[in-house]
mmCIF file of C-alpha atoms in Angstrom:
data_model
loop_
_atom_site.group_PDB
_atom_site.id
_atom_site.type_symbol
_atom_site.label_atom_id
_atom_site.label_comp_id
_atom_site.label_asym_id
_atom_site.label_seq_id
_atom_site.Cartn_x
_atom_site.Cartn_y
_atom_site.Cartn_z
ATOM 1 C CA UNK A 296 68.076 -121.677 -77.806
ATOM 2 C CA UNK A 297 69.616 -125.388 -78.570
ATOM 3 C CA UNK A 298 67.071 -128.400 -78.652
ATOM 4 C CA UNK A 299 67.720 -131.868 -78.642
ATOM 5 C CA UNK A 300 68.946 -133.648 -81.809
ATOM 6 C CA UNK A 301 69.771 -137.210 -82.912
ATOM 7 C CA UNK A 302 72.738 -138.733 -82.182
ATOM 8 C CA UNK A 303 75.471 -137.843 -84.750
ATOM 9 C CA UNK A 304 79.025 -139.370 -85.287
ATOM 10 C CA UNK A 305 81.391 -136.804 -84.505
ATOM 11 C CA UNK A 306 84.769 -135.951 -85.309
ATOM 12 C CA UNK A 307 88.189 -136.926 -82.982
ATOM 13 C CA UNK A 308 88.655 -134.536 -80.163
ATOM 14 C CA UNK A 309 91.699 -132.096 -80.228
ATOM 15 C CA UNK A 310 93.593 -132.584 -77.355
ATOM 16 C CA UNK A 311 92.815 -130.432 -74.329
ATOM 17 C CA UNK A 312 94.790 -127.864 -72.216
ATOM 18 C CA UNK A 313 94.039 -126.960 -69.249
ATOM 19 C CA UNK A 314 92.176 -123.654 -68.332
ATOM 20 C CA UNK A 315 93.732 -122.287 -71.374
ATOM 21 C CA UNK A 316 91.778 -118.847 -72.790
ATOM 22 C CA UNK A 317 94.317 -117.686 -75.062
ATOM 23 C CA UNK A 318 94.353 -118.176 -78.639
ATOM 24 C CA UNK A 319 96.649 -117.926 -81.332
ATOM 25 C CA UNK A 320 94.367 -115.720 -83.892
ATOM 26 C CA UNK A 321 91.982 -113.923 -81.694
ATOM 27 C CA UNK A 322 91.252 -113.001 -77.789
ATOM 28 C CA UNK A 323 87.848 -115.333 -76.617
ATOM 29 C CA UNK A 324 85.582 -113.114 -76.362
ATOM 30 C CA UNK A 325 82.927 -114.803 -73.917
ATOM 31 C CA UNK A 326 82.972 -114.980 -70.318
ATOM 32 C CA UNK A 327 82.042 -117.831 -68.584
ATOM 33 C CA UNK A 328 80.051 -118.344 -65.421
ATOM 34 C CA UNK A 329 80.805 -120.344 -62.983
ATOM 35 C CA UNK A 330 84.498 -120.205 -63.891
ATOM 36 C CA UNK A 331 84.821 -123.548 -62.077
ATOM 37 C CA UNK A 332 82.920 -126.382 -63.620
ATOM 38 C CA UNK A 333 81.834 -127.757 -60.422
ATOM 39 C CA UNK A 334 78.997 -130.745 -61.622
ATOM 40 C CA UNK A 335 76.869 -132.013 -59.230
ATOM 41 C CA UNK A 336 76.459 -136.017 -58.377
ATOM 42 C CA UNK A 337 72.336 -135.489 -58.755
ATOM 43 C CA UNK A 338 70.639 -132.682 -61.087
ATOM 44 C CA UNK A 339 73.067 -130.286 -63.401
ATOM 45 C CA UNK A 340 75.086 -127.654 -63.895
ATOM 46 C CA UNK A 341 73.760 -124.376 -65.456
ATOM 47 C CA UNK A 342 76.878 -122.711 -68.060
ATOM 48 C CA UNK A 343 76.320 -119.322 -69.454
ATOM 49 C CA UNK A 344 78.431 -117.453 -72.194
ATOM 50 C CA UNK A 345 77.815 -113.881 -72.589
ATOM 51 C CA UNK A 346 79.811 -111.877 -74.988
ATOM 52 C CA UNK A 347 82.407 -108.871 -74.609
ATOM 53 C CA UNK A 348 82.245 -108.023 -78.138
ATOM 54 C CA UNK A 349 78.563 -107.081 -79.151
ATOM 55 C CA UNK A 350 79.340 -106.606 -82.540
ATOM 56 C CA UNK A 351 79.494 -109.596 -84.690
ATOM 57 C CA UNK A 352 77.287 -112.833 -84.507
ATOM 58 C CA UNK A 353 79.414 -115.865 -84.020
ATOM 59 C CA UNK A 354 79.559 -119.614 -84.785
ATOM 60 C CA UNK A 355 80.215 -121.460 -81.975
ATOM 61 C CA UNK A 356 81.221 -124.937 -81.166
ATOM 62 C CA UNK A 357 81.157 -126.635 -77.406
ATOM 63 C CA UNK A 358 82.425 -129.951 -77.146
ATOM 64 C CA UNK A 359 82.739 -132.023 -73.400
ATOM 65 C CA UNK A 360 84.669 -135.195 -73.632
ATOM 66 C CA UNK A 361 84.225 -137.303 -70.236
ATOM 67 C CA UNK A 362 83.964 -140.363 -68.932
ATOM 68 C CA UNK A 363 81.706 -138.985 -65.979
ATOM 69 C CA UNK A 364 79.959 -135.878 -67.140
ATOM 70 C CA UNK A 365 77.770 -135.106 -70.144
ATOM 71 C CA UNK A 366 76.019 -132.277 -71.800
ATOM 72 C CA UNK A 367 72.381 -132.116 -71.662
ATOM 73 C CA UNK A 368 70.233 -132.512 -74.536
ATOM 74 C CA UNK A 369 73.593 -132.713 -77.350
ATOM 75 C CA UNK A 370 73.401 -131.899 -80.848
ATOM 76 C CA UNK A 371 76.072 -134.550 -81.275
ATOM 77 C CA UNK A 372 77.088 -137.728 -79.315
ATOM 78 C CA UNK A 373 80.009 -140.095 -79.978
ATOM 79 C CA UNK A 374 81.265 -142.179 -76.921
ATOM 80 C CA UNK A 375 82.566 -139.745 -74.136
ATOM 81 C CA UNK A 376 82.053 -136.882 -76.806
ATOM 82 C CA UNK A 377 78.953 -134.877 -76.266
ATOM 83 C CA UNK A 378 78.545 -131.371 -78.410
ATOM 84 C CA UNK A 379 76.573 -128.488 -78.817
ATOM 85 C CA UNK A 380 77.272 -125.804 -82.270
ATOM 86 C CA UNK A 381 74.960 -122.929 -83.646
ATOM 87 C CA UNK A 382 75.107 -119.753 -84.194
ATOM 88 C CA UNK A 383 75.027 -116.704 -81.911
ATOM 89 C CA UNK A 384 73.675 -113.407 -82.911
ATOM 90 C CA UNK A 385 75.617 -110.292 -81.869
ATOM 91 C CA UNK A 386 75.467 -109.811 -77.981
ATOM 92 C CA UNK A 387 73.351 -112.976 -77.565
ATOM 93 C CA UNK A 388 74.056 -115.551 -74.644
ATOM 94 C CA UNK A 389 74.598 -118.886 -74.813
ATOM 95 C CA UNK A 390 73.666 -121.607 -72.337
ATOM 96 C CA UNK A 391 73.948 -125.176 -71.657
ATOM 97 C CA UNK A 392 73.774 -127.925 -68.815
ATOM 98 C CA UNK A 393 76.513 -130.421 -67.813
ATOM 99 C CA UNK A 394 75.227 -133.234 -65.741
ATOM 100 C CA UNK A 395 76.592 -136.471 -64.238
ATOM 101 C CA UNK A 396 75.946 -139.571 -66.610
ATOM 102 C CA UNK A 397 73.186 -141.610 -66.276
ATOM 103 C CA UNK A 398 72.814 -145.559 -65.468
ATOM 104 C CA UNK A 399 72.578 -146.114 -69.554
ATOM 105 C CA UNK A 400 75.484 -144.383 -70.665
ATOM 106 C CA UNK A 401 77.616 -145.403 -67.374
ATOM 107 C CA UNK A 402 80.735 -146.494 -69.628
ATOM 108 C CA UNK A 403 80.360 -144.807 -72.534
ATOM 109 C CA UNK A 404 83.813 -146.357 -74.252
ATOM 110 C CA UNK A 405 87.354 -144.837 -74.709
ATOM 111 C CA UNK A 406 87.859 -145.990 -78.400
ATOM 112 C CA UNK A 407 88.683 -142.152 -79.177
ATOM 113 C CA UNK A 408 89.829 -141.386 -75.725
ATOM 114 C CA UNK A 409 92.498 -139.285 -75.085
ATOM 115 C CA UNK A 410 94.959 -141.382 -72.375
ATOM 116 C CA UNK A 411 96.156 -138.417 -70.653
ATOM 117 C CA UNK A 412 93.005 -137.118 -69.409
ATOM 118 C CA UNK A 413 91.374 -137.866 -65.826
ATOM 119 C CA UNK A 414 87.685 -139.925 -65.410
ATOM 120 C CA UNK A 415 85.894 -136.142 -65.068
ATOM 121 C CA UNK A 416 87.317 -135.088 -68.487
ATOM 122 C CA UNK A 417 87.196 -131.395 -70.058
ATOM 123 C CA UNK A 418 85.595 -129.119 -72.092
ATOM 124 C CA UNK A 419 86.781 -126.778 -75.433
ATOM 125 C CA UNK A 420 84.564 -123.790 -76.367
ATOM 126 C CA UNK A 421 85.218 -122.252 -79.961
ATOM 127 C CA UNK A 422 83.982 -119.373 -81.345
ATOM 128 C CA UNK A 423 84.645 -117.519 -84.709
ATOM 129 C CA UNK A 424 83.331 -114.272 -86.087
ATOM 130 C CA UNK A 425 80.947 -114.546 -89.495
ATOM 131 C CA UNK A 426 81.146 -111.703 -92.013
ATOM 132 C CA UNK A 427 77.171 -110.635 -92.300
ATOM 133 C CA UNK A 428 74.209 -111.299 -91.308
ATOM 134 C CA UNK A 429 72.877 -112.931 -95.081
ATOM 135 C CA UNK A 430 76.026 -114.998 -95.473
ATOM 136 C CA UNK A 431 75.234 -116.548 -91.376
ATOM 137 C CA UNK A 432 71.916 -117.382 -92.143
ATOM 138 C CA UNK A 433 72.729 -119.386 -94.634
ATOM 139 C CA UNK A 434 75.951 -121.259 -93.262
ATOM 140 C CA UNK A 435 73.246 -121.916 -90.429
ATOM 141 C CA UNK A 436 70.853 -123.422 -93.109
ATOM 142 C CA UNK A 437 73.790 -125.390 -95.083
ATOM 143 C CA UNK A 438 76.437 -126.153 -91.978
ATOM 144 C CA UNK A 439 74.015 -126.558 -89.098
ATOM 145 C CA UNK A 440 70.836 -127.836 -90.435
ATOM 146 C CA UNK A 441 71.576 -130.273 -92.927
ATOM 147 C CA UNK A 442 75.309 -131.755 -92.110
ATOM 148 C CA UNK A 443 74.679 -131.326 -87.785
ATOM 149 C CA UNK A 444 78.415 -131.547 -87.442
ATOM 150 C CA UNK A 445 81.141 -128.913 -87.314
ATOM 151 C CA UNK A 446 84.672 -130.603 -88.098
ATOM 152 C CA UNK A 447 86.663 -127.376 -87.706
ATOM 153 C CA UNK A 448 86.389 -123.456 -87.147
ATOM 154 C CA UNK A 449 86.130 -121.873 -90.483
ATOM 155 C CA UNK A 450 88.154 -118.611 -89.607
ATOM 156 C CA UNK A 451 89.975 -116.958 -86.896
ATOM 157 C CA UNK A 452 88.440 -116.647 -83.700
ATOM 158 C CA UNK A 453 89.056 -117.586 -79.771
ATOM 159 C CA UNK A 454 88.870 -120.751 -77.403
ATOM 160 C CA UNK A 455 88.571 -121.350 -74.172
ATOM 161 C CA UNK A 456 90.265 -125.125 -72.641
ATOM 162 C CA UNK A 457 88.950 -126.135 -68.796
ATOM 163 C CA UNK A 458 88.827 -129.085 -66.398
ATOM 164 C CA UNK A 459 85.566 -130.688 -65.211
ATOM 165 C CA UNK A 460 85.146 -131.123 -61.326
ATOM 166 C CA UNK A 461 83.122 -133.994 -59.380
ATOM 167 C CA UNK A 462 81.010 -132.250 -56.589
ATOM 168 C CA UNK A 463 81.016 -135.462 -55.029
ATOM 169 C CA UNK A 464 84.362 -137.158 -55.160
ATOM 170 C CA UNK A 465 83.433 -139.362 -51.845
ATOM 171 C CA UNK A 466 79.801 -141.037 -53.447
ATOM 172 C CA UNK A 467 80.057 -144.767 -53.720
ATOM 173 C CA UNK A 468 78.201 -144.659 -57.597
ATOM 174 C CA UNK A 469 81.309 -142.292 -58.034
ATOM 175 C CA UNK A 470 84.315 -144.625 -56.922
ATOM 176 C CA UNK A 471 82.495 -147.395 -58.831
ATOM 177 C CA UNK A 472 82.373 -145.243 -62.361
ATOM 178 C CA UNK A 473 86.131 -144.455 -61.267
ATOM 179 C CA UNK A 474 87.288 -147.367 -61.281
ATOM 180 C CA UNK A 475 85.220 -149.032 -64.054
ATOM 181 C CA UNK A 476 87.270 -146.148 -66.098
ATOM 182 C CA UNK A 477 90.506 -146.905 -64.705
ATOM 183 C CA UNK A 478 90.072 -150.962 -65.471
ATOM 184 C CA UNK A 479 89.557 -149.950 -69.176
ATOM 185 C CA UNK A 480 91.888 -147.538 -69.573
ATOM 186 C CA UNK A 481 94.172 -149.908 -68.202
ATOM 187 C CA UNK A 482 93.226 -152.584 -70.840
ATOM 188 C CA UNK A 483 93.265 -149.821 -73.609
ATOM 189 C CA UNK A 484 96.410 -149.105 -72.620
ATOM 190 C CA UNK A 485 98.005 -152.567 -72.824
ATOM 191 C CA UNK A 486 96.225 -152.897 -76.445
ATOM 192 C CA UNK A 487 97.911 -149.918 -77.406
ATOM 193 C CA UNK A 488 101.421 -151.055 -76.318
ATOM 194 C CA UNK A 489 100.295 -154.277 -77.680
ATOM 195 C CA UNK A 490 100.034 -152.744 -80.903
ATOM 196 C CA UNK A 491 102.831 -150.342 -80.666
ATOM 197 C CA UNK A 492 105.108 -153.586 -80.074
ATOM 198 C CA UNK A 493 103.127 -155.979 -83.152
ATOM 199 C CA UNK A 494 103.650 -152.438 -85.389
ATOM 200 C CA UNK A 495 107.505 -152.105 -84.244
ATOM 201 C CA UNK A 496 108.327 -156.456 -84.694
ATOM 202 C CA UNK A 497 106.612 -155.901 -88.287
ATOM 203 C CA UNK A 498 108.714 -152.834 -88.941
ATOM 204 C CA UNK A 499 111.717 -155.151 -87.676
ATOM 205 C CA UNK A 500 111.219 -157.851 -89.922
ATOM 206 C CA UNK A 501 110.481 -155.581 -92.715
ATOM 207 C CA UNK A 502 114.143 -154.170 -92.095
ATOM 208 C CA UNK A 503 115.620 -157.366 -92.071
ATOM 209 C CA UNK A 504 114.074 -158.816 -94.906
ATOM 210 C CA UNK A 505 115.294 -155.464 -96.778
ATOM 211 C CA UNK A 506 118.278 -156.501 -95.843
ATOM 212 C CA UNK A 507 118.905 -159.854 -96.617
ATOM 213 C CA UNK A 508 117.160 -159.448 -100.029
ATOM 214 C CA UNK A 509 119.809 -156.205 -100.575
ATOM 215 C CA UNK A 510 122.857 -159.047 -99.398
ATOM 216 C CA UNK A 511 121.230 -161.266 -101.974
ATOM 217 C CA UNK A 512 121.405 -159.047 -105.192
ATOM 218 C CA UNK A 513 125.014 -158.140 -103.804
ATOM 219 C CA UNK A 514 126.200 -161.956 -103.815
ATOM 220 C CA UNK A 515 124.308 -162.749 -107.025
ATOM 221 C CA UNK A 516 125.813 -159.499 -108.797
ATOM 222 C CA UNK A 517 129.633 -160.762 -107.552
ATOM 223 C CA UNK A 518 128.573 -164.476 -108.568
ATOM 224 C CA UNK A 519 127.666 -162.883 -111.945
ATOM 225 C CA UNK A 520 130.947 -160.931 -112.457
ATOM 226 C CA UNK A 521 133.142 -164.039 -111.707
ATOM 227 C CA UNK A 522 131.065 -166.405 -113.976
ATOM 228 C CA UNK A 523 132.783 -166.333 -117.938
ATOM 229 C CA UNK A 524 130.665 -164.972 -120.426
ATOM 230 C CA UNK A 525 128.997 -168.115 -122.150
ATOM 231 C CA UNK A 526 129.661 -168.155 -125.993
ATOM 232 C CA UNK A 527 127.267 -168.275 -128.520
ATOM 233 C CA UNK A 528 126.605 -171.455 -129.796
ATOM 234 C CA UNK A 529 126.369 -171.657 -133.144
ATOM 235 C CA UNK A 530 123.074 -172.280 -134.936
ATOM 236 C CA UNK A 531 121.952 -176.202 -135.468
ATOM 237 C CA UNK A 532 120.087 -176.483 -138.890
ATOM 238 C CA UNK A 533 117.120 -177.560 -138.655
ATOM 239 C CA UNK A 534 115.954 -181.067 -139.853
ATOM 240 C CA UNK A 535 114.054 -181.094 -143.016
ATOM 241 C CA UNK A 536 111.448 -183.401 -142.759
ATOM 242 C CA UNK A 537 112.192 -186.524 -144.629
ATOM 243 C CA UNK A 538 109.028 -186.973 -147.531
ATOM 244 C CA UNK A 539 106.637 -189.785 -146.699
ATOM 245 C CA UNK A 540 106.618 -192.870 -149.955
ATOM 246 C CA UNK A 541 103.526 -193.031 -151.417
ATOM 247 C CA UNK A 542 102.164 -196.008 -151.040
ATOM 248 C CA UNK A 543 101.886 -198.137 -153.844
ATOM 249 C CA UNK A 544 98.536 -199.687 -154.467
ATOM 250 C CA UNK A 545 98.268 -203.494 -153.689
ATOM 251 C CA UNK A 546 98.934 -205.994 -157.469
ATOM 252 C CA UNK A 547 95.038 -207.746 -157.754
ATOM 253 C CA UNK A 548 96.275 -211.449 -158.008
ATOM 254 C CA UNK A 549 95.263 -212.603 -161.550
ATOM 255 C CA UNK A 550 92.808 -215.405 -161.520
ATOM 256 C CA UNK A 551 94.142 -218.644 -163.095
ATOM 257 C CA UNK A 552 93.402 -219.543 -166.412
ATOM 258 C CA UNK A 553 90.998 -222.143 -166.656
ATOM 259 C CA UNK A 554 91.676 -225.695 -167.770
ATOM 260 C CA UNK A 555 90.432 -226.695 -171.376
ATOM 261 C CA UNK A 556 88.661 -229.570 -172.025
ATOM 262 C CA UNK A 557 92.069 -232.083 -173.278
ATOM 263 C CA UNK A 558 93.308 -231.462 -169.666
ATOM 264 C CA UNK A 559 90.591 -232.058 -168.166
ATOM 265 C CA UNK A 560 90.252 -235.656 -170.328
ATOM 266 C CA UNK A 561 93.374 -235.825 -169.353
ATOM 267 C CA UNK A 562 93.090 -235.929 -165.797
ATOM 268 C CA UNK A 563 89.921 -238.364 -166.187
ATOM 269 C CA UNK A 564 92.160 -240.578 -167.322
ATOM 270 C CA UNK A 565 94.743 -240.266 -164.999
ATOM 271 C CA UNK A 566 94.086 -243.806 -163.173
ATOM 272 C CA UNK A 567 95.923 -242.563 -159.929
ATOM 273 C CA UNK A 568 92.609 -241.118 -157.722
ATOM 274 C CA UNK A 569 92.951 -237.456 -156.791
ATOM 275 C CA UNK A 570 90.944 -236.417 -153.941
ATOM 276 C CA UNK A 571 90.872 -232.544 -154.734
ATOM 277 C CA UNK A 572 89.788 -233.444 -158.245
ATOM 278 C CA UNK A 573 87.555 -236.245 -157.989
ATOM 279 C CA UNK A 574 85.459 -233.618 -155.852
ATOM 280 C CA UNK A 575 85.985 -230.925 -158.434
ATOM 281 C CA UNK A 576 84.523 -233.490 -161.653
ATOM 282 C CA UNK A 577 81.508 -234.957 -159.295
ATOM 283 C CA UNK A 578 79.836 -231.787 -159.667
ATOM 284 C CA UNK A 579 79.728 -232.085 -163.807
ATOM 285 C CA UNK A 580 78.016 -235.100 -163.237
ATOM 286 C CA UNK A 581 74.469 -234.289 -162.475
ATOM 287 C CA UNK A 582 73.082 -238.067 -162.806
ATOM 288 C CA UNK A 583 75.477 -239.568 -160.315
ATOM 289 C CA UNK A 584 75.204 -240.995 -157.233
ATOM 290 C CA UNK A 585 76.739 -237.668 -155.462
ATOM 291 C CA UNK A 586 74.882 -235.277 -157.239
ATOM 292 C CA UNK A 587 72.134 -235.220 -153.979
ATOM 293 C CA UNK A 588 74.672 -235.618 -151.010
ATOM 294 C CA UNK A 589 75.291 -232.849 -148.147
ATOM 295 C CA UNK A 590 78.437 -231.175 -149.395
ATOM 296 C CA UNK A 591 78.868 -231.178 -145.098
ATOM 297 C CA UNK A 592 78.979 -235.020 -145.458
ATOM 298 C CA UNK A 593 82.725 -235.622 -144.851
ATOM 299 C CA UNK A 594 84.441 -238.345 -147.528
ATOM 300 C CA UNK A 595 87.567 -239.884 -146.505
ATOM 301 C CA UNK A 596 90.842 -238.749 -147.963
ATOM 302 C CA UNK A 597 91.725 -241.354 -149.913
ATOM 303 C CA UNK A 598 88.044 -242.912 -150.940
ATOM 304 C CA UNK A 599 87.719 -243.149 -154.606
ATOM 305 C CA UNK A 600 84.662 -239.952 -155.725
ATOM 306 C CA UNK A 601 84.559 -241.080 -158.756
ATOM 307 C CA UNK A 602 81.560 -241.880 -159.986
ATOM 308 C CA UNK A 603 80.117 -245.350 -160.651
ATOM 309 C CA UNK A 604 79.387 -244.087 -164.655
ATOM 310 C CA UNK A 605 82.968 -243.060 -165.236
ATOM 311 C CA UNK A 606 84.635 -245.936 -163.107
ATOM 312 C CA UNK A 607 83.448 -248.320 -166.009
ATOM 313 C CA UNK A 608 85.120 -246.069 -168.650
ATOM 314 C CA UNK A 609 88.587 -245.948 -166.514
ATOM 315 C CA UNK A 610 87.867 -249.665 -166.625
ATOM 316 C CA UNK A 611 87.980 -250.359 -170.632
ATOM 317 C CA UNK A 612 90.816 -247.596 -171.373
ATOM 318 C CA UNK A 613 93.719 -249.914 -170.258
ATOM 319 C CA UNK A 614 92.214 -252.966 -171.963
ATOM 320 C CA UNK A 615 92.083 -250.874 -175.483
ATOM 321 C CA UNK A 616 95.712 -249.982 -174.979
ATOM 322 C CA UNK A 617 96.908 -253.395 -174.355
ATOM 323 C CA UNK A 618 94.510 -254.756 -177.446
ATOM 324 C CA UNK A 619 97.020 -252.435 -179.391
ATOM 325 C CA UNK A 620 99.930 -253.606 -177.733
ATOM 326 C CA UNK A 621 99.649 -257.099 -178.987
ATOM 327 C CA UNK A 622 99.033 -256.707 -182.448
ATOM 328 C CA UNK A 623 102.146 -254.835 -182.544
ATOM 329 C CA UNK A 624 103.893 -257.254 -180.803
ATOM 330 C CA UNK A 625 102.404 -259.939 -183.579
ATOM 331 C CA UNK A 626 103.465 -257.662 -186.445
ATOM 332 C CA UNK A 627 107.279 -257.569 -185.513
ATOM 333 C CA UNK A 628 108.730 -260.245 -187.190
ATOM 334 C CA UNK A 629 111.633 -259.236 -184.966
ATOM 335 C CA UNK A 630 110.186 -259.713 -181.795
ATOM 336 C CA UNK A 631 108.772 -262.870 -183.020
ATOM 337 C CA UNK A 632 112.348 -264.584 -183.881
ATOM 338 C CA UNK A 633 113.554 -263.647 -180.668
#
């Protein structure tokens, strides 16, 4: 009736009892043979169900979790979880094999292993009534074929809780699997106590940094009931900003007026030599002896620029003036008394 499937991920095992039959919403209504789950060290163990109740097909769900023991050819596998779940017509048997675990799956893992329970393990068979014959064959279609797990029974029904027995307690590959379970269980164990104690010291702190944050807001509420209300200060106009001065656009300095031609007679006259000017009047004098010369040349302060032209003209204006001088001297009758 059940063939082999891949292995599926199944759900956490509900805790076991003991060669326990009786159930809580209905009587289990198979009886199993042999009563004691006896497994052999080589070959299997043949389990039959047959029914009581011929009148209803069931669902039914058969799930071994062991350390030692598996079930042969599993619908499901998950660690020491193996399970078998279908659907059984009215009066229809159901049978399965238990066998001892082979060399691969030796130490299958307790990561879902219940702590309580021996190396051989149990097994929990679960049945539940369906209400026709259409509606089963297609919970088989939806439940069985396409998800391949059953999580929980649907309705009421019965169970049936036993122990699983090692034929051959005494066989060295035995002892060795023994004690390869008891070594991990031992470290599980210590994780889990590990854990329990890491989960407790974070719960601890948590606690007393509740409190000392609650003894904070208590001192800062009494520090705020002693301190004096503040008064409001009063408003500080604000600056206005003071205005920028234009600025005031820079005076052009006016160019000088230029000298007219009786001041600058004037200053040809002048017999003291002026440096600035002498340079100034060699220019206006195109047939002079500086009228070719490098203006980079450098002439001595001092030198007299005039040229050679004009020096002979500054030459005969003090002789004319003192020409003058002496006839007026000769027409004074006074002067010529005295």
């Amino acid at each position: 009736m059940n063939t082999s499937v891949e292995e599926e991920e199944l759900p956490l095992p509900v805790k076991n009892v003991t060669n326990d039959s009786s159930s809580t919403n209905s009587p289990f209504i198979y009886k199993i043979s042999p009563e004691k789950l006896l497994i052999p060290k080589t070959g299997h163990l043949d389990v039959s169900l047959k029914p009581t109740n011929k009148e209803n097909s069931q669902y039914y769900l058969i799930m071994l979790d062991s350390y030692l023991f598996e079930i042969v050819d599993p619908r499901g596998r998950k660690q020491t979880i193996t399970q078998l779940f279908g659907l059984s017509k009215a009066g229809e048997e159901i049978k399965f094999k238990i066998r001892f675990r082979d060399a691969e799956r030796s130490t299958p893992g307790l990561t879902h292993y219940d702590y309580d329970k021996p190396a051989e393990g149990s097994i929990s068979i679960r049945h539940w009534k369906t209400e026709d014959d259409h509606e089963s064959e297609n919970v088989w279609k939806w439940r069985f074929a396409k998800s391949k797990i059953v999580w929980r029974m649907d309705g009421p029904g019965g169970e049936l809780k036993l122990d699983l027995l090692m034929e051959n307690e005494d066989d060295e590959e035995v002892k060795k699997r023994k004690k390869a379970f008891e070594d991990e269980l031992k470290i599980m164990k210590d994780k889990k106590i590990q854990a329990g104690k890491a989960e407790k010291t974070k719960g601890d702190t948590e606690d007393n940094t509740k409190e000392k944050t609650a003894d904070k807001t208590q001192e800062n509420s009494k520090t705020t009931e002693e301190k004096p209300e503040k008064k409001v200060s009063e408003k500080v106009p604000e600056k206005v900003p003071e205005k920028v001065p234009e600025k005031v656009p820079e005076e052009v300095p006016k160019k000088a007026p230029e000298k007219s031609k009786k001041s600058q007679a004037k200053s040809v006259k002048d017999p003291k030599p002026n440096p600035e000017r002498s340079v100034i009047q060699t220019s206006k004098y195109p047939n002079s002896e500086y009228e070719n010369m490098d203006p980079n040349v450098h002439i001595p302060v001092g030198a007299d620029k005039t040229p050679p032209d004009k020096k002979m003209e500054t030459q005969r204006t003090p002789m004319k003036e003192s020409k003058k001088s002496n006839t007026a001297k000769k027409k004074n009758p006074c002067c010529s008394i005295l």
